[in-house]
Structures are given as structure tokens and as C-alpha cells.
CSV table of C-alpha atoms and ligand atoms in Angstrom, one decimal:
chain,number,residue,atom,x,y,z
A,238,MET,CA,-2.6,-76.2,157.4
A,239,VAL,CA,-5.1,-76.1,154.5
A,240,LEU,CA,-3.8,-78.3,151.8
A,241,SER,CA,-4.6,-77.7,148.2
A,242,ASP,CA,-2.8,-80.0,145.7
A,243,ARG,CA,-3.7,-77.6,142.9
A,244,GLU,CA,-1.7,-74.7,144.1
A,245,THR,CA,1.8,-74.1,142.8
A,246,ILE,CA,4.2,-73.3,145.7
A,247,TYR,CA,7.6,-71.8,145.8
A,248,ALA,CA,10.3,-71.2,148.2
A,249,LEU,CA,14.0,-70.4,148.4
A,250,GLY,CA,15.8,-73.7,149.0
A,251,THR,CA,19.2,-72.2,150.0
A,252,PRO,CA,19.8,-69.9,153.0
A,253,ALA,CA,18.5,-66.3,152.6
A,254,PRO,CA,21.6,-64.3,151.3
A,255,SER,CA,22.6,-61.5,153.7
A,256,ARG,CA,25.0,-58.6,153.1
A,257,ALA,CA,27.5,-60.3,155.3
A,258,ALA,CA,27.2,-63.7,153.6
A,259,PRO,CA,25.9,-63.7,150.0
A,260,GLY,CA,26.1,-67.1,148.5
A,261,ALA,CA,27.6,-67.9,145.0
A,262,LEU,CA,24.3,-69.6,144.2
A,263,SER,CA,20.8,-69.5,145.5
A,264,VAL,CA,18.1,-72.0,144.4
A,265,ILE,CA,14.5,-71.4,144.3
A,266,ARG,CA,12.1,-74.4,144.0
A,267,LEU,CA,8.6,-74.5,142.7
A,268,SER,CA,6.3,-77.4,142.9
A,269,GLY,CA,2.7,-77.8,141.5
A,270,PRO,CA,0.9,-78.0,138.1
A,271,ARG,CA,1.9,-74.5,137.0
A,272,ALA,CA,5.6,-74.8,137.8
A,273,THR,CA,6.5,-74.9,134.1
A,274,ASP,CA,4.2,-71.9,133.3
A,275,ALA,CA,6.2,-69.9,135.9
A,276,LEU,CA,9.4,-70.9,134.1
A,277,ILE,CA,8.0,-69.8,130.7
A,278,PHE,CA,6.5,-66.5,132.0
A,279,LEU,CA,9.8,-65.7,133.9
A,280,THR,CA,12.2,-66.4,131.0
A,281,GLU,CA,10.3,-65.7,127.7
A,282,ARG,CA,9.6,-62.0,127.0
A,283,HIS,CA,5.9,-60.9,126.7
A,284,ALA,CA,4.8,-64.4,127.3
A,285,PHE,CA,3.0,-63.3,130.6
A,286,GLU,CA,1.2,-60.5,128.8
A,287,ARG,CA,0.1,-62.8,126.0
A,288,GLY,CA,-0.7,-65.5,128.6
A,289,HIS,CA,1.0,-68.1,126.6
A,290,SER,CA,4.3,-69.0,125.1
A,291,ALA,CA,5.2,-67.7,121.6
A,292,ARG,CA,7.9,-70.3,121.0
A,293,ASP,CA,7.3,-73.9,120.8
A,294,PRO,CA,8.7,-75.5,122.7
A,295,ALA,CA,9.5,-72.6,125.0
A,296,LEU,CA,10.6,-75.0,127.8
A,297,PRO,CA,13.8,-77.0,127.8
A,298,GLU,CA,13.6,-80.7,128.0
A,299,PRO,CA,12.8,-81.9,131.5
A,300,ARG,CA,15.8,-82.6,133.7
A,301,ARG,CA,18.1,-80.6,131.5
A,302,MET,CA,19.7,-77.6,133.0
A,303,THR,CA,19.5,-74.6,130.6
A,304,VAL,CA,20.9,-71.0,130.8
A,305,ARG,CA,18.1,-68.5,130.6
A,306,THR,CA,17.6,-64.8,131.5
A,307,LEU,CA,15.1,-64.5,134.3
A,308,ARG,CA,12.9,-61.4,133.8
A,309,GLU,CA,10.2,-59.6,135.7
A,310,PRO,CA,7.0,-60.9,134.0
A,311,VAL,CA,5.3,-57.4,133.6
A,312,SER,CA,8.2,-55.0,132.9
A,313,GLY,CA,10.4,-57.5,131.2
A,314,GLU,CA,13.4,-56.2,133.1
A,315,ALA,CA,16.2,-58.7,133.5
A,316,ILE,CA,16.8,-59.9,137.0
A,317,ASP,CA,19.7,-62.5,136.6
A,318,ARG,CA,21.1,-64.9,134.0
A,319,GLY,CA,21.0,-68.4,135.5
A,320,LEU,CA,20.1,-72.0,135.1
A,321,ILE,CA,16.6,-73.3,134.9
A,322,VAL,CA,15.5,-76.9,135.2
A,323,TRP,CA,12.2,-78.7,135.5
A,324,PHE,CA,11.1,-82.3,136.4
A,325,GLU,CA,8.0,-83.9,135.1
A,326,ALA,CA,5.3,-85.3,137.5
A,327,PRO,CA,5.1,-87.8,139.0
A,328,ASN,CA,8.7,-88.9,139.2
A,329,THR,CA,9.8,-86.0,141.3
A,330,GLU,CA,10.5,-85.4,145.0
A,331,THR,CA,7.1,-84.0,145.7
A,332,GLY,CA,5.3,-86.2,143.1
A,333,GLU,CA,4.2,-83.0,141.3
A,334,THR,CA,5.8,-81.0,138.5
A,335,MET,CA,8.8,-79.2,140.0
A,336,ALA,CA,11.1,-76.4,138.7
A,337,GLU,CA,14.2,-74.9,139.9
A,338,LEU,CA,15.9,-71.6,139.4
A,339,HIS,CA,19.6,-71.7,140.1
A,340,LEU,CA,20.6,-68.0,140.5
A,341,HIS,CA,23.4,-65.9,141.7
A,342,GLY,CA,23.3,-65.6,145.5
A,343,GLY,CA,22.9,-61.9,146.0
A,344,ARG,CA,20.2,-60.3,147.9
A,345,ALA,CA,18.9,-58.2,145.2
A,346,VAL,CA,18.8,-61.2,142.8
A,347,VAL,CA,17.0,-63.5,145.2
A,348,ASN,CA,14.4,-60.8,146.3
A,349,GLY,CA,13.8,-59.8,142.7
A,350,ALA,CA,13.2,-63.4,141.7
A,351,LEU,CA,10.9,-64.0,144.6
A,352,ALA,CA,9.0,-60.8,143.8
A,353,ALA,CA,8.8,-61.8,140.1
A,354,ILE,CA,7.2,-65.2,141.0
A,355,ALA,CA,4.7,-63.5,143.3
A,356,GLN,CA,3.8,-61.1,140.5
A,357,LEU,CA,2.7,-64.0,138.3
A,358,GLY,CA,-0.3,-64.4,140.6
A,359,PHE,CA,-0.7,-68.1,140.4
A,360,CYS,CA,2.1,-69.3,142.8
A,361,ARG,CA,2.2,-68.8,146.6
A,362,LEU,CA,5.1,-69.0,149.0
A,363,ALA,CA,5.3,-72.5,150.5
A,364,GLU,CA,4.4,-73.0,154.2
A,365,PRO,CA,7.1,-74.4,156.4
A,366,GLY,CA,7.7,-78.0,155.5
A,367,GLU,CA,5.1,-78.0,152.6
A,368,PHE,CA,7.4,-79.5,150.0
A,369,THR,CA,8.1,-82.4,152.3
A,370,ARG,CA,4.5,-82.6,153.2
A,371,ARG,CA,3.4,-82.8,149.5
A,372,ALA,CA,6.0,-85.6,149.0
A,373,PHE,CA,4.4,-87.5,152.0
A,374,GLU,CA,0.9,-86.9,150.7
A,375,ASN,CA,1.9,-88.2,147.3
A,376,ASN,CA,3.4,-91.4,148.8
A,377,LYS,CA,6.9,-90.3,147.9
A,378,LEU,CA,8.3,-90.9,151.4
A,379,GLY,CA,7.1,-92.0,154.9
A,380,LEU,CA,7.2,-90.0,158.0
A,381,THR,CA,10.3,-91.6,159.3
A,382,GLU,CA,12.1,-90.9,156.0
A,383,ALA,CA,11.0,-87.3,156.1
A,384,GLU,CA,12.3,-87.0,159.7
A,385,ALA,CA,15.5,-88.6,158.4
A,386,ILE,CA,15.9,-85.8,156.0
A,387,ALA,CA,15.5,-83.2,158.6
A,388,ASP,CA,18.1,-85.1,160.7
A,389,LEU,CA,20.5,-85.2,157.8
A,390,VAL,CA,20.2,-81.4,157.4
A,391,ALA,CA,20.7,-81.0,161.1
A,392,ALA,CA,23.6,-83.5,161.3
A,393,GLU,CA,26.7,-82.0,162.7
A,394,THR,CA,29.0,-85.0,162.9
A,395,ASP,CA,29.9,-87.9,160.5
A,396,GLN,CA,28.1,-90.4,162.6
A,397,GLN,CA,24.9,-88.4,162.8
A,398,ARG,CA,25.0,-88.0,159.1
A,399,ARG,CA,25.5,-91.8,158.7
A,400,LEU,CA,22.4,-92.7,160.9
A,401,ALA,CA,20.3,-90.1,159.1
A,402,LEU,CA,21.3,-91.6,155.7
A,403,GLN,CA,20.5,-95.1,156.9
A,404,GLN,CA,17.1,-94.0,158.1
A,405,MET,CA,16.4,-92.3,154.8
A,406,ASP,CA,16.8,-95.8,153.3
A,407,GLY,CA,13.7,-96.7,155.2
A,408,GLY,CA,15.2,-99.2,157.8
A,409,LEU,CA,13.2,-97.8,160.6
A,410,HIS,CA,10.1,-97.6,158.4
A,411,ARG,CA,10.4,-101.3,157.6
A,412,LEU,CA,11.0,-102.3,161.2
A,413,TYR,CA,7.9,-100.6,162.3
A,414,GLU,CA,5.8,-101.8,159.4
A,415,ASP,CA,7.0,-105.4,160.0
A,416,TRP,CA,5.7,-105.1,163.6
A,417,ARG,CA,2.4,-103.8,162.3
A,418,THR,CA,2.1,-106.7,159.9
A,419,LEU,CA,2.8,-109.2,162.7
A,420,GLY,CA,0.1,-107.4,164.8
A,421,LEU,CA,-2.4,-107.2,162.0
A,422,SER,CA,-2.0,-111.0,161.4
A,423,ALA,CA,-2.7,-111.6,165.1
A,424,LEU,CA,-5.6,-109.3,164.9
A,425,ALA,CA,-7.0,-111.2,161.9
A,426,HIS,CA,-7.0,-114.4,164.0
A,427,LEU,CA,-8.9,-112.7,166.7
A,428,GLU,CA,-11.5,-111.3,164.3
A,429,ALA,CA,-12.0,-114.7,162.9
A,430,ALA,CA,-12.6,-115.9,166.4
A,431,ILE,CA,-15.2,-113.1,166.9
A,432,ASP,CA,-16.9,-113.5,163.6
A,433,PHE,CA,-17.2,-117.2,163.6
A,434,PRO,CA,-17.7,-118.1,167.3
A,435,ASP,CA,-19.2,-121.5,166.3
A,436,GLU,CA,-16.2,-122.6,164.4
A,437,ASP,CA,-13.9,-124.9,166.1
A,438,LEU,CA,-11.4,-122.2,167.2
A,439,PRO,CA,-9.7,-122.4,170.6
A,440,ALA,CA,-11.2,-120.4,173.4
A,441,GLY,CA,-9.5,-117.2,174.6
A,442,LEU,CA,-6.8,-115.6,172.5
A,443,GLY,CA,-5.2,-118.9,171.5
A,444,ALA,CA,-1.6,-119.9,172.0
A,445,HIS,CA,-0.6,-118.7,168.6
A,446,VAL,CA,-1.9,-115.1,169.2
A,447,ILE,CA,-0.5,-114.9,172.7
A,448,GLU,CA,2.9,-116.0,171.2
A,449,GLN,CA,2.7,-113.3,168.5
A,450,ILE,CA,1.7,-110.6,170.9
A,451,THR,CA,4.4,-111.6,173.3
A,452,ARG,CA,7.1,-111.6,170.7
A,453,LEU,CA,6.0,-108.2,169.5
A,454,ARG,CA,6.1,-106.9,173.0
A,455,GLY,CA,9.6,-108.2,173.5
A,456,GLU,CA,11.0,-106.7,170.2
A,457,ILE,CA,9.4,-103.3,171.1
A,458,ALA,CA,10.8,-103.4,174.6
A,459,SER,CA,14.4,-104.0,173.5
A,460,HIS,CA,14.1,-101.3,170.8
A,461,LEU,CA,12.9,-98.9,173.5
A,462,GLU,CA,15.8,-99.7,175.8
A,463,ASP,CA,18.2,-99.1,172.9
A,464,LYS,CA,19.8,-95.7,173.6
A,465,ARG,CA,22.0,-95.4,170.5
A,466,GLY,CA,19.7,-93.1,168.7
A,467,GLU,CA,19.2,-90.7,171.5
A,468,ARG,CA,23.0,-90.7,172.1
A,469,LEU,CA,23.5,-89.9,168.4
A,470,ARG,CA,21.0,-87.0,168.4
A,471,GLU,CA,21.8,-85.5,171.7
A,472,GLY,CA,25.4,-86.6,172.3
A,473,LEU,CA,27.1,-89.3,174.2
A,474,HIS,CA,27.2,-88.4,177.8
A,475,ILE,CA,30.7,-88.7,179.2
A,476,ALA,CA,31.4,-87.7,182.9
A,477,ILE,CA,34.9,-86.8,184.2
A,478,ILE,CA,35.1,-87.8,187.8
A,479,GLY,CA,37.9,-88.2,190.3
A,480,PRO,CA,39.4,-86.9,193.5
A,481,PRO,CA,39.9,-83.1,193.9
A,482,ASN,CA,42.9,-81.5,192.2
A,483,ALA,CA,43.6,-84.5,190.0
A,484,GLY,CA,43.2,-82.3,186.9
A,485,LYS,CA,39.7,-83.0,185.8
A,486,SER,CA,39.1,-79.4,184.8
A,487,SER,CA,42.3,-79.3,183.1
A,488,LEU,CA,41.4,-82.4,181.1
A,489,LEU,CA,38.0,-80.9,180.1
A,490,ASN,CA,39.7,-77.7,178.8
A,491,LEU,CA,42.3,-79.8,177.0
A,492,LEU,CA,39.6,-81.9,175.2
A,493,ALA,CA,37.4,-78.8,174.6
A,494,ARG,CA,40.5,-76.8,173.4
A,495,ARG,CA,39.3,-73.9,175.4
A,496,ASP,CA,39.1,-72.6,179.0
A,497,ALA,CA,35.7,-73.8,179.7
A,498,ALA,CA,36.3,-74.6,183.4
A,499,ILE,CA,38.2,-72.9,186.1
A,500,VAL,CA,41.5,-74.6,186.9
A,501,SER,CA,43.3,-73.9,190.3
A,502,ASP,CA,45.6,-75.6,192.7
A,503,ILE,CA,42.9,-75.2,195.4
A,504,ALA,CA,41.3,-78.6,196.0
A,505,GLY,CA,37.5,-78.3,195.5
A,506,THR,CA,37.5,-75.6,192.8
A,507,THR,CA,34.8,-77.1,190.7
A,508,ARG,CA,31.4,-77.2,192.3
A,509,ASP,CA,28.8,-77.3,189.5
A,510,VAL,CA,28.7,-79.6,186.6
A,511,ILE,CA,30.2,-78.0,183.6
A,512,GLU,CA,29.3,-79.3,180.2
A,513,VAL,CA,31.0,-78.9,176.8
A,514,HIS,CA,29.9,-80.3,173.4
A,515,LEU,CA,32.5,-82.0,171.3
A,516,ASP,CA,32.9,-84.1,168.1
A,517,LEU,CA,34.9,-87.2,169.1
A,518,GLY,CA,35.8,-89.1,165.9
A,519,GLY,CA,32.4,-88.3,164.5
A,520,TRP,CA,30.5,-89.1,167.6
A,521,PRO,CA,28.7,-86.1,169.2
A,522,VAL,CA,29.7,-85.9,172.9
A,523,VAL,CA,28.5,-84.0,175.9
A,524,LEU,CA,31.4,-83.9,178.2
A,525,ALA,CA,30.8,-83.1,181.9
A,526,ASP,CA,33.4,-81.9,184.4
A,527,THR,CA,32.3,-82.5,188.0
A,528,ALA,CA,33.4,-81.6,191.5
A,529,GLY,CA,36.2,-83.7,193.1
A,530,LEU,CA,34.8,-86.7,195.0
A,531,ARG,CA,35.7,-86.4,198.7
A,532,ALA,CA,34.0,-86.1,202.1
A,533,SER,CA,33.6,-82.4,202.9
A,534,SER,CA,32.0,-80.3,205.6
A,535,ASP,CA,31.3,-77.4,203.2
A,536,THR,CA,27.6,-77.7,202.4
A,537,ILE,CA,28.1,-76.4,198.8
A,538,GLU,CA,30.9,-78.7,198.1
A,539,GLN,CA,28.7,-81.5,199.5
A,540,GLU,CA,26.0,-80.7,196.9
A,541,GLY,CA,28.7,-80.5,194.2
A,542,VAL,CA,29.8,-84.1,195.1
A,543,ARG,CA,26.3,-85.4,195.2
A,544,ARG,CA,25.8,-83.9,191.7
A,545,ALA,CA,29.0,-85.5,190.5
A,546,ARG,CA,27.9,-89.0,191.7
A,547,VAL,CA,24.5,-88.5,189.9
A,548,ARG,CA,26.3,-87.6,186.7
A,549,ALA,CA,28.7,-90.4,187.0
A,550,ASP,CA,25.7,-92.8,187.2
A,551,GLN,CA,23.7,-91.2,184.5
A,552,ALA,CA,26.6,-91.0,182.0
A,553,ASP,CA,27.1,-93.4,179.1
A,554,LEU,CA,30.8,-93.4,179.8
A,555,ARG,CA,33.0,-92.4,182.8
A,556,LEU,CA,36.6,-90.9,182.8
A,557,LEU,CA,38.1,-91.4,186.1
A,558,VAL,CA,40.9,-88.9,186.5
A,559,LEU,CA,43.7,-89.6,189.2
A,560,ASP,CA,46.8,-87.7,190.3
A,561,ALA,CA,50.0,-89.5,189.5
A,562,THR,CA,51.8,-87.8,192.4
A,563,SER,CA,49.3,-89.2,195.0
A,564,ASP,CA,48.3,-92.7,196.0
A,565,TRP,CA,46.4,-93.1,192.8
A,566,LYS,CA,46.0,-96.9,193.0
A,567,GLY,CA,44.3,-96.6,196.4
A,568,ASP,CA,42.1,-93.8,195.0
A,569,MET,CA,41.3,-95.8,191.9
A,570,ALA,CA,40.3,-98.9,193.9
A,571,ALA,CA,38.1,-96.8,196.3
A,572,LEU,CA,36.4,-94.7,193.6
A,573,VAL,CA,35.7,-97.5,191.1
A,574,GLN,CA,34.1,-99.4,194.0
A,575,GLN,CA,32.0,-96.4,194.9
A,576,THR,CA,30.8,-95.7,191.3
A,577,ALA,CA,27.6,-97.8,190.9
A,578,ARG,CA,27.7,-98.1,187.1
A,579,TRP,CA,31.5,-98.5,186.6
A,580,ASP,CA,32.1,-100.7,183.5
A,581,ALA,CA,35.6,-102.0,183.4
A,582,ALA,CA,35.4,-102.8,179.7
A,583,ARG,CA,34.4,-99.2,178.7
A,584,ASP,CA,35.1,-96.8,181.4
A,585,ILE,CA,38.5,-95.2,181.3
A,586,VAL,CA,41.1,-94.6,184.0
A,587,VAL,CA,43.4,-91.5,183.3
A,588,VAL,CA,46.4,-91.0,185.5
A,589,ASN,CA,47.3,-87.4,185.0
A,590,LYS,CA,50.3,-85.2,186.0
A,591,THR,CA,52.8,-87.8,184.5
A,592,ASP,CA,55.0,-84.9,183.8
A,593,LEU,CA,55.6,-84.9,187.6
A,594,LYS,CA,55.7,-88.6,188.2
A,595,PRO,CA,55.4,-91.4,185.6
A,596,ALA,CA,52.6,-93.9,186.0
A,597,GLU,CA,52.3,-97.4,184.5
A,598,ALA,CA,49.7,-100.1,184.8
A,599,ILE,CA,47.7,-102.3,182.6
A,600,GLY,CA,44.6,-100.6,181.2
A,601,ILE,CA,45.3,-97.1,182.5
A,602,VAL,CA,45.9,-94.1,180.2
A,603,PRO,CA,48.9,-92.0,181.4
A,604,LEU,CA,48.4,-88.2,180.7
A,605,SER,CA,49.8,-84.9,181.3
A,606,ALA,CA,46.9,-82.4,180.9
A,607,THR,CA,49.5,-79.5,181.0
A,608,SER,CA,51.8,-80.8,178.2
A,609,GLY,CA,49.2,-82.9,176.3
A,610,ALA,CA,51.4,-86.0,176.4
A,611,GLY,CA,49.2,-89.1,176.3
A,612,LEU,CA,46.3,-87.2,174.6
A,613,PRO,CA,46.2,-89.2,171.4
A,614,ASP,CA,46.1,-92.5,173.3
A,615,LEU,CA,43.2,-91.1,175.4
A,616,LEU,CA,41.4,-90.0,172.3
A,617,GLY,CA,41.8,-93.4,170.8
A,618,ARG,CA,40.4,-95.0,173.8
A,619,LEU,CA,37.4,-92.7,173.9
A,620,GLU,CA,36.6,-93.3,170.3
A,621,ARG,CA,36.7,-97.0,170.8
A,622,SER,CA,34.5,-96.9,173.9
A,623,ALA,CA,32.0,-94.6,172.0
A,624,ALA,CA,32.1,-96.9,169.0
A,625,ALA,CA,31.4,-100.0,171.3
A,626,LEU,CA,28.4,-98.2,172.9
A,627,MET,CA,27.0,-97.1,169.6
A,628,GLU,CA,27.4,-100.2,167.5
A,629,GLU,CA,25.7,-102.7,169.7
A,630,GLY,CA,22.9,-104.5,168.0
A,631,GLY,CA,22.0,-104.4,164.2
A,632,ALA,CA,18.5,-103.0,164.2
A,633,PRO,CA,18.1,-99.3,163.4
A,634,PRO,CA,18.0,-97.3,166.6
A,635,LEU,CA,15.1,-95.3,168.0
A,636,THR,CA,15.8,-91.7,167.2
A,637,ARG,CA,12.9,-89.6,168.3
A,638,ALA,CA,10.7,-88.9,171.3
A,639,ARG,CA,7.7,-88.9,169.0
A,640,HIS,CA,8.5,-92.6,168.1
A,641,ARG,CA,9.1,-93.4,171.7
A,642,GLU,CA,5.7,-92.1,172.9
A,643,ALA,CA,3.9,-94.1,170.1
A,644,LEU,CA,5.9,-97.2,171.0
A,645,LEU,CA,5.0,-96.8,174.6
A,646,ASP,CA,1.3,-96.5,173.7
A,647,ALA,CA,1.7,-99.6,171.6
A,648,GLN,CA,3.3,-101.4,174.5
A,649,ALA,CA,0.6,-100.5,176.9
A,650,ALA,CA,-2.1,-101.6,174.5
A,651,LEU,CA,-0.4,-104.9,173.8
A,652,ALA,CA,-0.1,-105.6,177.6
A,653,ARG,CA,-3.9,-104.9,178.0
A,654,ALA,CA,-4.6,-107.1,175.0
A,655,LEU,CA,-2.9,-110.1,176.8
A,656,ILE,CA,-4.9,-109.8,179.9
A,657,ALA,CA,-8.2,-108.7,178.3
A,658,PRO,CA,-11.2,-110.8,179.7
A,659,GLU,CA,-12.8,-111.1,176.2
A,660,VAL,CA,-11.5,-111.8,172.7
A,661,ALA,CA,-13.4,-108.7,171.5
A,662,LEU,CA,-11.6,-106.4,174.0
A,663,ALA,CA,-8.3,-107.9,173.1
A,664,ALA,CA,-8.9,-107.3,169.5
A,665,GLU,CA,-9.7,-103.7,170.3
A,666,ASP,CA,-6.4,-103.2,172.2
A,667,LEU,CA,-4.5,-104.8,169.5
A,668,ARG,CA,-6.0,-102.5,167.0
A,669,LEU,CA,-5.0,-99.5,169.1
A,670,ALA,CA,-1.5,-100.8,169.3
A,671,MET,CA,-1.3,-101.2,165.5
A,672,ARG,CA,-2.7,-97.6,165.2
A,673,ALA,CA,0.1,-96.4,167.5
A,674,LEU,CA,2.7,-98.0,165.3
A,675,GLY,CA,1.1,-96.7,162.1
A,676,ARG,CA,1.2,-93.2,163.5
A,677,ILE,CA,5.0,-93.5,163.5
A,678,THR,CA,5.4,-94.2,159.8
A,679,GLY,CA,2.4,-92.3,158.7
A,680,THR,CA,0.5,-95.3,157.6
A,681,VAL,CA,-2.2,-94.2,160.0
A,682,ARG,CA,-2.8,-90.5,159.4
A,683,ILE,CA,-3.5,-88.0,162.1
A,684,ASP,CA,-3.8,-84.6,160.5
A,685,GLU,CA,-3.1,-82.5,163.6
A,686,LEU,CA,0.0,-84.6,164.3
A,687,LEU,CA,1.2,-84.1,160.7
A,688,ASP,CA,0.8,-80.3,161.0
A,689,VAL,CA,3.2,-80.3,163.9
A,690,ILE,CA,5.7,-82.7,162.3
A,691,PHE,CA,5.9,-80.9,159.0
A,692,ARG,CA,6.3,-77.5,160.6
A,693,ASP,CA,9.2,-79.0,162.5
A,694,PHE,CA,10.8,-80.0,159.2
A,695,CYS,CA,11.1,-76.4,157.9
A,696,ILE,CA,14.8,-75.9,157.0
A,697,GLY,CA,16.3,-72.7,158.3
A,698,LYS,CA,13.3,-71.8,160.4
B,870,GTP,N1,52.1,-80.6,186.5
B,870,GTP,C1,50.8,-80.8,186.3
B,870,GTP,N2,49.9,-80.1,186.8
B,870,GTP,C2,48.6,-80.3,186.5
B,870,GTP,C3,48.3,-81.2,185.4
B,870,GTP,N3,46.9,-81.2,185.3
B,870,GTP,C4,46.5,-80.2,186.1
B,870,GTP,N4,47.4,-79.7,186.9
B,870,GTP,C5,47.3,-78.7,187.9
B,870,GTP,O1,46.7,-79.4,189.0
B,870,GTP,C6,45.8,-78.4,189.7
B,870,GTP,C7,44.4,-78.8,189.8
B,870,GTP,O2,43.9,-78.9,188.5
B,870,GTP,P1,42.3,-78.9,188.1
B,870,GTP,O3,42.2,-79.1,186.7
B,870,GTP,O4,41.7,-77.6,188.6
B,870,GTP,O5,41.9,-80.1,189.0
B,870,GTP,P2,40.4,-80.6,189.3
B,870,GTP,O6,40.5,-82.1,189.3
B,870,GTP,O7,39.4,-80.0,188.4
B,870,GTP,O8,40.2,-80.1,190.7
B,870,GTP,P3,38.8,-79.8,191.5
B,870,GTP,O9,37.9,-79.0,190.6
B,870,GTP,O10,39.2,-79.0,192.7
B,870,GTP,O11,38.2,-81.1,191.9
B,870,GTP,C8,46.0,-77.1,188.9
B,870,GTP,O12,46.9,-76.2,189.5
B,870,GTP,C9,46.5,-77.5,187.6
B,870,GTP,O13,47.4,-76.5,186.9
B,870,GTP,C10,49.3,-81.9,184.8
B,870,GTP,O14,49.2,-82.7,183.9
B,870,GTP,N5,50.6,-81.7,185.2
B,871,MG,MG1,37.9,-78.9,188.6
């Protein structure tokens, strides 16, 4: 992307109105030094021909919404009557002068207004993510905050929204910058040792520096292990497991409120893993139905059982579904024992078909997937388990693969620094580690990386 701060850019900030879905309102935003000229030429008759405003002041006060008729600059034909507002640089979102046109949301209005701005000849359509990029260039926000805005727009559940808002506050930015500060102070010690070798400094890295690097590595390592951010972005993985015919697929359909999986009285109906996406009390969830766990001579069913076990191990949470009309206590003991990652505190045992035979025991959730009896209790348990998984630890969670990659680079460089044979080499590795951290927040600029990131931020792409 070629960047020119002097150009005034514009874009429709709301979804493009379609015939099927016109909006009540559409908002066009402009940013750049001539944003207010655009407002004058679009709202004051003949101003464009004259090349200046006849009235003084032709513009409303900044930050004050004002009703104006929007006109084609050349013909003077009215396009819409709407609200205009402008904001003075530098206290704006992009750091430049900004203007907004709040118009009626019809296609002809929006297309007419966009064409009118183009006619002015001194504004150009913004490239994807360009408003955010300008905000970043003008130090209005860091990269992690910009990513948080993209996350906020993409958020589908309450909890995703909460995390995005937290990140917009800069919690993640501060965490990474604190680490960078710590690393840079260790680096300053090393550089002193290099620059003044004759001074009475300890040989090698010195205990203080080793302690700092080790602490940094430890903090980054636990941050990398924290899966909350990934779970919030991609969904908490919940696996439904249990013996054949217990009603696993019936439960999936009940929770999904649709017939996603085939239900039948033939044991061994489900073979492949079937996934549905749900919102469970604000937590995004990927719920997986799996094949009934049993020894089988059918090779396809064997593969299904293998996949079910893999899913059970990979999932964040397991729902063990048992059949109340069978020896469910025996099945429970056997299956819990076979499930490598069973966690008694969080994983949930559901005893299904209680319409046929009641079931009671401490800790289990009795359910009838056919009547829905017991569903509220099960939902309550699921939400509590989800909340327990998500709320561990106070630090802001890792949310993006991009951050993970940079943190892994930083970790590797820190590990090399600790075993470097010379102080100069250790310093070089430490510098690389700090660069990797700076890449996350944007403190260290890498233009090709920024191009990719900002293109990704484009709303409605
Ligand atoms: N009475 C009663 N029948 C149920 C209940 N839940 C499921 N069933 C029936 O039990 C049978 C098996 O249900 P599925 O949901 O296919 O069971 P599954 O655990 O997915 O079975 P596999 O895929 O073969 O492992 C079907 O005939 C369902 O209608 C229930 O709560 N009460
Ligand atoms: Mg099934």
C-alpha cells in the first residue's frame, strides 16, 4: 500500500444498502486535510464552481451535527437531506480532520453521494483498512487495539464482545510492552558489559540478567499455554461421548435446536464426528457428536470410535452421555477410566432417557433428550464449566495466531540468549526477542506485515 498522508480518503462506513435490505441510515466517512472542503462543496450551492465558500463560516462548528442538503457539486442537484458533522485534527479517530455524512440508507442515495464525492476530484476511496491504518500511523492506537476493534466488529457472543472491549483498553498492549521494557533493561546491562569491558562487571551474562531473562521466558511460556483467547475466538470445544444408543445425537440435536445428526435406535448410527456451533450463555461453543464407544468388528465403526476418542482428548470439556435403562454406573466407571483427559471437576455426566427410568446420583445430570426434562440443569452446568475454563488467570489472554508466532520467536531467541557463548551474542538474541515483541504491538514497524494486517481489518470485505 502506498501511503500518502495528504490525500483525503472516504468510504461507506455502514453496509452497502441492497434492494432487499436498505438501511434507515448510511454513514460515509472522510479523513484527511480536505474533508471539510468536501463538506462545503457538497452542501453549499455553487461553492464548487467558485472553488471556495460564499458564506462565512460555511461549516458548522466541529462536532455538531447539522442538517444540510447534500448536492452534486457540478449540477447542484439535491441527493439527500441528512446530517453532517466534522471533527478537527488531531483529536479524531485517525488523527486527521474527519467528516461524516449521515444519509438515508437507500441505494440511490448512497451511490449518488459516493459519486458526488468522487466528482470533487480531491478525494479517493479508502483502501481496505486505511482508516485504521492512518489511526495507527498517527499513534492513535496500537496494533493490538486495532485488532481488538476488528474482533469487536466480528464478535458474535457477549463474551467475545467483552474480551474485545478489554483488549481495546490496551491490556494486551501493556502486557507485551512491559515485557519489552523488562527485556530492554536486561539488554542495557549487557550492552554496558560490552561497551565497558574493563569496568568491574561480572563475567558472562551476570546473575541479574539471567534472572530477568528467565522470568520473561516463564511469563511468556504461561501466556502461550493459556488457551482462553483461542477458545473465545474459535469456540470452546465440547465433545459428546458415551456408549452407543445412549442418546448422544439426540442431545446434540436438542442443544442445537435442529436435526443436525441422525438419530436411530440402531446402535452405532453415528460414525463421523458431527459439529455444531452454539452460543452457550455468551460463550461460543463447538459441540461435537461422536460415535458410540464400544469394541466393534466393523472397520468403519472402529475408525469412528478412534475419532471419538481423539475428540474426547482434544476437547476442552466432555459430556459423557449414559443410558438410564442400562447398567449406566458400570458404563460410567469404565468410560471415565478410559478417557485420558477426564476432569471430574468440569466434565459432565448426563444420564439420559430418564423418562423411561429415573436416575439419581451425586454429580450426575438426569436428562430426557426426548422430553427436554433436565435441560435447564444441564445448561447451567455447561455454563459453569465454560466459565471456569475461561476465567482462570487474570492476565489478558492470547487471542491471535500472529501474536503466538511472534511470542514463539521471542521465546526461541531468549533461550538462545541464555546459552550464548559470548555476551555480544546474547545481546543480539535479546535484541531479536524484543523486536519480536515489538512486532506484536506495532512498536517495531514492519511494513509488509502491516499491509497484511490492515487489509484484514477491512470491515465487510
Ligand atoms: N425414551 C427415550 N428415548 C431416547 C432418548 N434419547 C434418545 N432416545 C432414543 O434412543 C435411540 C438412540 O438415540 P441416538 O441419539 O441415536 O443415540 P446415540 O447415542 O447417538 O447412538 P449412536 O450414534 O448409535 O452411538 C433413538 O431411538 C432415540 O430416539 C430419551 O431421552 N428418551
Ligand atoms: Mg449418534
